[in-house]
Short mmCIF file of C-alpha atoms in Angstrom, two decimals:
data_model
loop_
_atom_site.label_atom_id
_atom_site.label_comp_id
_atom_site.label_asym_id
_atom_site.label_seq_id
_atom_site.Cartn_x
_atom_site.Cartn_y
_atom_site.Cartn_z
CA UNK A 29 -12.59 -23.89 -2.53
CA UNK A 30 -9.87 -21.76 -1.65
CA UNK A 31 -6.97 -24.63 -2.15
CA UNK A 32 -4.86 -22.80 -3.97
CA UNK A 33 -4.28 -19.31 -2.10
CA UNK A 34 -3.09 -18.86 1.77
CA UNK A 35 -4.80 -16.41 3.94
CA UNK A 36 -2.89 -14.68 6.72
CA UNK A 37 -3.45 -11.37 8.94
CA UNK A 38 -1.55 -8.30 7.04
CA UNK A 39 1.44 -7.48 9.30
CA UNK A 40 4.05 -4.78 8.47
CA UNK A 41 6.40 -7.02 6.47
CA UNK A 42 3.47 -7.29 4.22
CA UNK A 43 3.33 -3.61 3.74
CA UNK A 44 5.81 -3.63 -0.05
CA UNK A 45 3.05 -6.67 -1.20
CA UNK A 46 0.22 -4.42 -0.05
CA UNK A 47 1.95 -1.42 -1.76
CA UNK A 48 2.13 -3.49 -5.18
CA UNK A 49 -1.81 -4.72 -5.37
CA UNK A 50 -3.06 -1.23 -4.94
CA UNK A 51 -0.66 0.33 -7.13
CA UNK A 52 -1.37 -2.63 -9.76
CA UNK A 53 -4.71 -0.66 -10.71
CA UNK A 54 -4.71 3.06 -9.87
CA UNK A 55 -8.54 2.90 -11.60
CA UNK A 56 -9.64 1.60 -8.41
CA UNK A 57 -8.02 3.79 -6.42
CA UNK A 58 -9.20 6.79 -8.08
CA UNK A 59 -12.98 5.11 -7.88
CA UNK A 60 -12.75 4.70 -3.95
CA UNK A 61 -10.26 7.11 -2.69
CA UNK A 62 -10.33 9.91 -5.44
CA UNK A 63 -6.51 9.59 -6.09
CA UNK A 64 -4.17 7.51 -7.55
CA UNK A 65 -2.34 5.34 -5.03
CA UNK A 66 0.77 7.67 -3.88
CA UNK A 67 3.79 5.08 -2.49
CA UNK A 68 2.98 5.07 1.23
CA UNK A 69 -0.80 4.44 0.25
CA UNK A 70 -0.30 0.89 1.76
CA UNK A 71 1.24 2.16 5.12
CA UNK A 72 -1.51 5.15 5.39
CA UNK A 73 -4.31 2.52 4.55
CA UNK A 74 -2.60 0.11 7.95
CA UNK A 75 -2.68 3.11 9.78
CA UNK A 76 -6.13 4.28 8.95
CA UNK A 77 -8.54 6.09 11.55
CA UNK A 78 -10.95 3.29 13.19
CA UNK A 79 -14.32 4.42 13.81
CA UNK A 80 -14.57 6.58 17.01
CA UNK A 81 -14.65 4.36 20.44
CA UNK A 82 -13.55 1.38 18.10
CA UNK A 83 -10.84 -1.04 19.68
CA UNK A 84 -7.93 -1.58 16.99
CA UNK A 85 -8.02 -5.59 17.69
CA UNK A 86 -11.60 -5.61 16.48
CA UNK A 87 -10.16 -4.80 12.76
CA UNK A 88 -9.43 -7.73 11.15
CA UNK A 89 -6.90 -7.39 7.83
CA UNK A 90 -5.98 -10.43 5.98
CA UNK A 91 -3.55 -11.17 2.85
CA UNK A 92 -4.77 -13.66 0.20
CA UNK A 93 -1.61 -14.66 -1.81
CA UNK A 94 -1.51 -17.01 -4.61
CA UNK A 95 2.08 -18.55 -4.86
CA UNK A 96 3.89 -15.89 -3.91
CA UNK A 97 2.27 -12.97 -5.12
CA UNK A 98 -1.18 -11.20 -3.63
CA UNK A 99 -4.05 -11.82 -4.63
CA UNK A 100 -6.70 -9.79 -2.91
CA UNK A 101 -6.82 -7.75 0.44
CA UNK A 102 -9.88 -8.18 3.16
CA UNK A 103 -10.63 -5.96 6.00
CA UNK A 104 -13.35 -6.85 8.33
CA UNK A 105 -14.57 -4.58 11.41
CA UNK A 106 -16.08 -7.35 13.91
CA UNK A 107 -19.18 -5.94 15.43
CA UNK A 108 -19.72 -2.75 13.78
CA UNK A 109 -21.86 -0.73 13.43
CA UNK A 110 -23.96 -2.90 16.36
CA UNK A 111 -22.37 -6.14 17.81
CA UNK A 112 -23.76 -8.63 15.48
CA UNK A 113 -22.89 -6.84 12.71
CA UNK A 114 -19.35 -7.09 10.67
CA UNK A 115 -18.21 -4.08 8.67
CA UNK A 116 -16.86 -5.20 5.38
CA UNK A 117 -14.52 -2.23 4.88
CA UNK A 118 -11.97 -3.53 2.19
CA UNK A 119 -12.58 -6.44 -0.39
CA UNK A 120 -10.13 -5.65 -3.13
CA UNK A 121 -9.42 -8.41 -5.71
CA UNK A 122 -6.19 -8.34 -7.86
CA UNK A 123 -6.58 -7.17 -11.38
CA UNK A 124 -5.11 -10.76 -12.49
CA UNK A 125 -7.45 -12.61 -10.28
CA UNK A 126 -10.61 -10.80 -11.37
CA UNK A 127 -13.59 -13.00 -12.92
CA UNK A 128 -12.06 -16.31 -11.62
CA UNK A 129 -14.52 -16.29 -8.60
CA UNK A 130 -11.99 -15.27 -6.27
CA UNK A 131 -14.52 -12.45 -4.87
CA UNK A 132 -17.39 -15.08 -4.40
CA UNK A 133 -14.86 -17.72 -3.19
CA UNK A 134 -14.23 -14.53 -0.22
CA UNK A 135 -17.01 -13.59 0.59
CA UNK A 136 -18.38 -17.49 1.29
CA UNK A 137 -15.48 -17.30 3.50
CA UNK A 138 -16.25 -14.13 4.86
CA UNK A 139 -19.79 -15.14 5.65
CA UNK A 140 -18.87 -18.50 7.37
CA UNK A 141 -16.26 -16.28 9.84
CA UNK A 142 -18.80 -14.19 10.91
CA UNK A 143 -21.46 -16.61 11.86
CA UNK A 144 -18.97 -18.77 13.46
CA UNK A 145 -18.02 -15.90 15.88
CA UNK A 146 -22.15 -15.34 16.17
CA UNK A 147 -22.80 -12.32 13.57
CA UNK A 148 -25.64 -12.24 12.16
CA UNK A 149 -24.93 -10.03 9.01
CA UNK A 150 -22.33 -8.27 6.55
CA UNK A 151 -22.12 -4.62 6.34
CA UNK A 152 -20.51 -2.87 3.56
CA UNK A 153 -20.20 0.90 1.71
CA UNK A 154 -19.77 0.38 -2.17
CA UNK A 155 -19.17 3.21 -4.19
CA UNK A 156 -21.55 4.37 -6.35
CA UNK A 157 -18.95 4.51 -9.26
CA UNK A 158 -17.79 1.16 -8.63
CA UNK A 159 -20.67 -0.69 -10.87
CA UNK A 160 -17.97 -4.06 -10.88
CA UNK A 161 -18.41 -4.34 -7.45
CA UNK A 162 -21.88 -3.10 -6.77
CA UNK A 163 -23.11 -6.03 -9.50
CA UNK A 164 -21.10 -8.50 -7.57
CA UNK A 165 -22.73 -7.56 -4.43
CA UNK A 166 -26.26 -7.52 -5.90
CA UNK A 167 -25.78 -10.94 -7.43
CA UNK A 168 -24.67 -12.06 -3.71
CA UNK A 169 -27.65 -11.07 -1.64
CA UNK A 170 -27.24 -8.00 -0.41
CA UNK A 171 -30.09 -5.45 0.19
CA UNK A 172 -29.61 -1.38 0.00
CA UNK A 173 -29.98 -0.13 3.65
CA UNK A 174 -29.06 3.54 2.42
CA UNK A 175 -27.46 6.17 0.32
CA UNK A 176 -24.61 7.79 2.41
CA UNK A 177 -21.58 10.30 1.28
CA UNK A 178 -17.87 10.47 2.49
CA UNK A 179 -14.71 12.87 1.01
CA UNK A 180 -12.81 11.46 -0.89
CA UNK A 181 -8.51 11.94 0.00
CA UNK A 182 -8.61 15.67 -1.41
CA UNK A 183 -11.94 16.21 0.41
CA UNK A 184 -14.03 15.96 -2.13
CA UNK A 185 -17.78 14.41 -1.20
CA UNK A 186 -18.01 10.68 -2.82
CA UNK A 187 -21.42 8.84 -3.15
CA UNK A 188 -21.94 5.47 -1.64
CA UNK A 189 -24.48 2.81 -1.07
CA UNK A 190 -24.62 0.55 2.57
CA UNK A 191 -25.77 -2.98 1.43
CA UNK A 192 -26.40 -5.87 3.99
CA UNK A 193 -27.21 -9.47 4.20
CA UNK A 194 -27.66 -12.20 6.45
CA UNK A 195 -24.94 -14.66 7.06
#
């Protein structure tokens, strides 16, 4: 179902592709992060503070490219917040791959990995603003857990919801 992208682990070299996806819609940017995406927003996202007491191998960042352009960006944090729970942290779909079921075609994927290494469920923040994503979520099974708040870049408080479901 995903025949005709390639996934691979983000590694620096993929840091100018990175650079170009989140630039490619600065609406998204200033729905999660409050900002536009400045131009080392790819770099500072690589380089991002893990969870306290979080090992860095446990994050898992992966590339979906489509010929040889990206396509979407995944981050996965493998047993958190308990061990057989993965953190979705980052599913970000191109703007030119939007409604093709790229997003569904992920997270299938997303839930086979994680019951293959013995999870038993998908974690994920959505912001509140970010009704695109929340629907998508909704229409995939997963249940509010709670209402939680982060800052934004500039420190400004954002509201989110934590959604779950079973793989």
């Amino acid at each position: 179902h995903l025949d005709h992208y390639t996934i691979h682990p983000v590694t620096d070299a993929d840091v100018p592709a990175l650079q170009g996806l989140l630039e490619a819609d600065p609406a998204y940017s200033l729905i999660v992060d409050g900002v536009v995406p400045g131009p080392n927003a790819a770099r500072e996202m690589l380089d991002e503070e893990l969870p306290p007491g979080f090992a860095p191998e446990r994050r898992h960042m992966y590339l979906v490219e489509r010929g040889d352009g990206p396509a979407a960006l995944i981050e996965l944090l493998d047993g958190f917040p308990e061990p057989d729970i993965w953190y979705l942290g980052f599913l970000f779909v191109a703007p030119w791959e939007r409604n093709s079921g790229l997003g569904r075609k992920l997270l299938a994927a997303v839930y086979a990995h994680v019951a293959a290494k013995g999870g038993r469920a998908v974690r994920l923040g959505v912001m509140d603003a970010n009704v695109d994503a929340r629907r998508l979520y909704d229409r995939e099974g997963f249940a509010f857990v709670k209402a939680a708040t982060r800052p934004f870049r500039d420190g400004r408080p954002a509201s989110l919801s934590v959604l779950q479901r079973p793989v």
